[in-house]
Coordinates of C-alpha atoms in Angstrom, one line a residue:
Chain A
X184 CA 16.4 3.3 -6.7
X185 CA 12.8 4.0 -7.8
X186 CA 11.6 6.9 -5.7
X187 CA 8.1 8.3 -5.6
X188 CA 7.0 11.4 -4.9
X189 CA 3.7 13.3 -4.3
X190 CA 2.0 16.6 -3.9
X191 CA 0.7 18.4 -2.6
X192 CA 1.2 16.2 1.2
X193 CA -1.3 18.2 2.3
X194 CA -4.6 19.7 1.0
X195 CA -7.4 21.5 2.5
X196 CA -10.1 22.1 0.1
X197 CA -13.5 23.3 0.4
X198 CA -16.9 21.1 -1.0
X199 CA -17.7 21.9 -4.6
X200 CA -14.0 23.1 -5.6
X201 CA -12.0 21.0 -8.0
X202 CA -8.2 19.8 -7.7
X203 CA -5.3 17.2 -8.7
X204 CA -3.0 15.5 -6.6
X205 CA 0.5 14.9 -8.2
X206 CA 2.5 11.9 -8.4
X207 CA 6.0 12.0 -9.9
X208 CA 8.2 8.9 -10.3
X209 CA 11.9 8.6 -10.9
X210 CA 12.2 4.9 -13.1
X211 CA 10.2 3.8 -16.3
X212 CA 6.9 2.1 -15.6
X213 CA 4.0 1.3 -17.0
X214 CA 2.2 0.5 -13.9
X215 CA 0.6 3.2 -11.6
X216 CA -1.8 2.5 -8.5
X217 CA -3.9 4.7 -6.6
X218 CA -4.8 3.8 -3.2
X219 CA -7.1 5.6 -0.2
X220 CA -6.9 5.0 3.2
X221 CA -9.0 6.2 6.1
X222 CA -8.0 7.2 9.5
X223 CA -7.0 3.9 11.0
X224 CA -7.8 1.8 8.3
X225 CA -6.4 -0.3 5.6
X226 CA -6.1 0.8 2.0
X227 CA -8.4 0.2 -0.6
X228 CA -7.3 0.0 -4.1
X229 CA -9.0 3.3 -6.2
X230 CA -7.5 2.7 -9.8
X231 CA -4.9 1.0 -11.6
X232 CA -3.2 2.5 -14.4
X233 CA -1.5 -0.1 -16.7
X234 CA 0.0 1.7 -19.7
X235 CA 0.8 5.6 -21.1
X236 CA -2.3 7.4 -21.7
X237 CA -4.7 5.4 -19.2
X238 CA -7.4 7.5 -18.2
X239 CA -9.9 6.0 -15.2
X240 CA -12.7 8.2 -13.7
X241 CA -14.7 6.8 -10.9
X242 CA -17.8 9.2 -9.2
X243 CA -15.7 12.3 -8.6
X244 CA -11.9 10.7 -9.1
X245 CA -10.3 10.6 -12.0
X246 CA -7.1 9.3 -12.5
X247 CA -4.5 9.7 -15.7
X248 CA -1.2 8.3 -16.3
X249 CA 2.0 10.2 -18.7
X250 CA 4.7 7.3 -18.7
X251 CA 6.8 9.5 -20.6
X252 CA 6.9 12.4 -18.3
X253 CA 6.7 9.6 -15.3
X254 CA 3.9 11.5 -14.5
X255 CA 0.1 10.7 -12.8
X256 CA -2.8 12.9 -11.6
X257 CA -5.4 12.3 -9.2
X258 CA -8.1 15.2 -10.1
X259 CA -11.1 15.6 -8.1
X260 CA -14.1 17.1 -9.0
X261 CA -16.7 18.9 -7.3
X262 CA -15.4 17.5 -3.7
X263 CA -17.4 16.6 -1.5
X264 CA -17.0 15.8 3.2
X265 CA -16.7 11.6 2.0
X266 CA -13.5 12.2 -0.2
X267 CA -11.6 13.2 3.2
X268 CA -8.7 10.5 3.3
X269 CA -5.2 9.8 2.4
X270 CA -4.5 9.2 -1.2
X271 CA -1.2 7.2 -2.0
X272 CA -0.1 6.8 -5.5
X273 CA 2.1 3.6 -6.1
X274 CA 4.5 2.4 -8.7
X275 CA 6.1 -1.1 -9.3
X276 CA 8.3 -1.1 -12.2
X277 CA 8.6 -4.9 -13.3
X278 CA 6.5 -8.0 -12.4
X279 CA 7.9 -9.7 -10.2
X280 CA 9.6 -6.7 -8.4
X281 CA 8.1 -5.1 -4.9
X282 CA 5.6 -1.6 -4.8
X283 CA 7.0 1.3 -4.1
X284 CA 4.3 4.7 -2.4
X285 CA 4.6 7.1 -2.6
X286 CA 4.1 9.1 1.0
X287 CA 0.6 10.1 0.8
X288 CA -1.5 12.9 0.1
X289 CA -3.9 13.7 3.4
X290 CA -7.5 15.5 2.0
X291 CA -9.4 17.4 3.9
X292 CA -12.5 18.4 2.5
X293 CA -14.4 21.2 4.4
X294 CA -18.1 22.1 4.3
Chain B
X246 CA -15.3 -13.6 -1.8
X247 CA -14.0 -13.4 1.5
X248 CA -11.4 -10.8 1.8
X249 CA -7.9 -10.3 3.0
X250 CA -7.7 -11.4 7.5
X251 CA -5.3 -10.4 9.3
X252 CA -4.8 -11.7 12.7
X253 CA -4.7 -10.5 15.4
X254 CA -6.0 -7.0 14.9
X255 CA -4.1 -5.3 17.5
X256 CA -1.5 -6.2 19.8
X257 CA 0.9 -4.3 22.3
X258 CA 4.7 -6.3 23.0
X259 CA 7.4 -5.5 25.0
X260 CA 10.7 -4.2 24.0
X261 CA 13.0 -7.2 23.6
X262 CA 10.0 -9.8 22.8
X263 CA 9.2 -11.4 19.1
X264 CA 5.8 -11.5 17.8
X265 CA 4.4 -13.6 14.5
X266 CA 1.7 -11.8 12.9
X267 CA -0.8 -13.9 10.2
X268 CA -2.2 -13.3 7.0
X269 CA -4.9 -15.5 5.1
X270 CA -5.1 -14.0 1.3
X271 CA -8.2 -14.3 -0.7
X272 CA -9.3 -17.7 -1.5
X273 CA -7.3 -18.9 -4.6
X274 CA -4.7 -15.7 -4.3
X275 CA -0.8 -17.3 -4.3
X276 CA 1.5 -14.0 -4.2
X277 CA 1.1 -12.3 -0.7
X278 CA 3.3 -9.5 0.3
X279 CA 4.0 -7.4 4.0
X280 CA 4.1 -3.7 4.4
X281 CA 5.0 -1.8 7.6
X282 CA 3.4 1.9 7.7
X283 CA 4.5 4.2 10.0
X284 CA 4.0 7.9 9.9
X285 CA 7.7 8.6 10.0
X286 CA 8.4 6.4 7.1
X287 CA 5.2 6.0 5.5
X288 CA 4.6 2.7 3.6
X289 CA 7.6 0.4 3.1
X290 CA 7.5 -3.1 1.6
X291 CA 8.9 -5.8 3.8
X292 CA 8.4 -8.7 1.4
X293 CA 6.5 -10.5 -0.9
X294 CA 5.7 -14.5 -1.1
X295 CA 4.7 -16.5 -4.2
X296 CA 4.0 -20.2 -3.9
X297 CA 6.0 -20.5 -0.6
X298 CA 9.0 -19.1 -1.9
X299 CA 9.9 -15.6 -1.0
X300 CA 10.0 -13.7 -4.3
X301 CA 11.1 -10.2 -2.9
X302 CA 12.8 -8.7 0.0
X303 CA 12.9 -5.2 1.1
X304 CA 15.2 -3.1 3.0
X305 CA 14.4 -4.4 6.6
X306 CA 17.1 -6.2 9.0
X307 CA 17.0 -9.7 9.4
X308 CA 14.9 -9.3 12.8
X309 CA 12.3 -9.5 9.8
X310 CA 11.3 -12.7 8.5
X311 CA 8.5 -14.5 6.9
X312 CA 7.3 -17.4 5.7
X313 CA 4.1 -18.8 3.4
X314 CA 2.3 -22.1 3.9
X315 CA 1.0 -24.3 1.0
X316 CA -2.5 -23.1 1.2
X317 CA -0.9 -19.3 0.8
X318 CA -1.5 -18.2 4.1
X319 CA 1.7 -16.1 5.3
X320 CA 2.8 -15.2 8.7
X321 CA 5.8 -12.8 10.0
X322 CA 8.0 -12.7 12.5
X323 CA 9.7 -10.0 14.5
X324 CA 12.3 -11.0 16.7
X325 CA 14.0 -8.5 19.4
X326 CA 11.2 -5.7 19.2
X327 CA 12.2 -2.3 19.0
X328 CA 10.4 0.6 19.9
X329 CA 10.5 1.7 16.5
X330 CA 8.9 -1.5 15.1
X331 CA 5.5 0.3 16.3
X332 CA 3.6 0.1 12.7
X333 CA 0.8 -0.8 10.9
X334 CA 1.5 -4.0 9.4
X335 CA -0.4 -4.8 6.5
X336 CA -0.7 -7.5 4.0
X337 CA -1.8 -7.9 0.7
X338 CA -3.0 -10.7 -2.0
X339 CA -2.8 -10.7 -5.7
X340 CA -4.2 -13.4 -8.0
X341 CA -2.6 -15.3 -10.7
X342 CA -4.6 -14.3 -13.1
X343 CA -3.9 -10.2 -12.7
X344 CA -0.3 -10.4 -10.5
X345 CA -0.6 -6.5 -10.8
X346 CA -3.9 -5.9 -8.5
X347 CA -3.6 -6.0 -4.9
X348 CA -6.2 -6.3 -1.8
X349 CA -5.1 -5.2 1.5
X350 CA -6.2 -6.7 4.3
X351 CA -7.3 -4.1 7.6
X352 CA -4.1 -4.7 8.9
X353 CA -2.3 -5.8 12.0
X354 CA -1.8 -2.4 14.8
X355 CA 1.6 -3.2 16.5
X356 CA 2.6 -1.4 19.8
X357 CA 6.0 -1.9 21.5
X358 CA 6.8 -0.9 24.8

């Protein structure tokens, strides 16, 4: 059974600081999502990581992917109020088969 | 490009009642899938339609069900609420042409009493 696993669950950081959110999976797969998701809201798709090395950045998010060590990070730079969400990371191991989230990382970041 | 609707946006039940929730994916999107979020459990897959056949099931009891139309829209079912059945159900659409993307819609807030 694929699980997924994140961390930190929770992170308080302050504005201007830099850190990476951790997602671990337990089955090979070349396909690794990144979602946020507002208080309340629905999630909206950050990056999609299709294959071992991938590298996205996006503003301040970038996002990598180690298929071999079943491994992605989520680093955030220079963090600022707006990046205060939930951030779930996502795996789905063959086409065809259902996601699986991991349970979320909640941001805070503090003036 | 219109986005992901779900309808309705909010709804309160009573124990014991069924409720059909409704999803209408992005124009020309075929695959649509069902999530219930809950902050116990977090984000679990319920199940996933392509072309009005149900591709992919997860781990929910039968009072789950679901069906897609031939114009892709989906709805769910709930039979016999439980007071645990108290999510955020979302759906999501993925086009042919890049199966691996999906776009939520803002979801469907269900509250069982």
């Amino acid at each position: 059974e694929l699980k997924v696993e994140q961390n930190p669950l929770f992170l308080s950081m302050q504005e201007g600081k830099n850190y990476t959110i951790y997602c671990n999976y337990s089955t090979t797969s070349d396909r690794l999502y990144w979602y946020r998701q507002d208080p309340g809201k629905s999630l909206e798709s950050l990056f999609v990581l299709l294959s071992n090395g991938a590298v996205k950045q996006e503003g301040r998010l970038m996002a990598s992917l180690d298929t071999k060590a079943r491994l992605s990070t989520l680093h955030i730079t220079a963090a600022v109020h707006d990046l205060s969400a939930t951030y779930f990371c996502a795996v789905r191991v063959h086409y065809g088969q259902n996601f699986v989230f991991g349970p979320g990382t909640r941001l805070s970041v503090l003036p | 490009k219109a986005g992901v609707t779900q309808t309705p946006r909010y709804l309160i039940k009573t124990r014991g009642q069924q409720v059909t929730l409704s999803c209408s994916p992005i124009s020309g999107h075929r695959s649509v899938s069902w999530y219930q979020q809950t902050p116990g459990q977090g984000l679990q897959f319920l199940f996933e339609y392509f072309s009005e056949t149900q591709r992919n099931k997860g781990n929910f009891p039968g009072r789950f069900s679901g069906r897609q139309f031939s114009n892709s829209r989906s709805e769910m079912n709930v039979s016999t609420l439980e007071l645990g059945d108290s999510a955020l159900y979302l759906c999501a659409s993925s086009p042919a042409s890049q199966p691996y993307e999906q776009y939520f819609g803002p979801g469907t807030r269900l509250t069982v009493t």
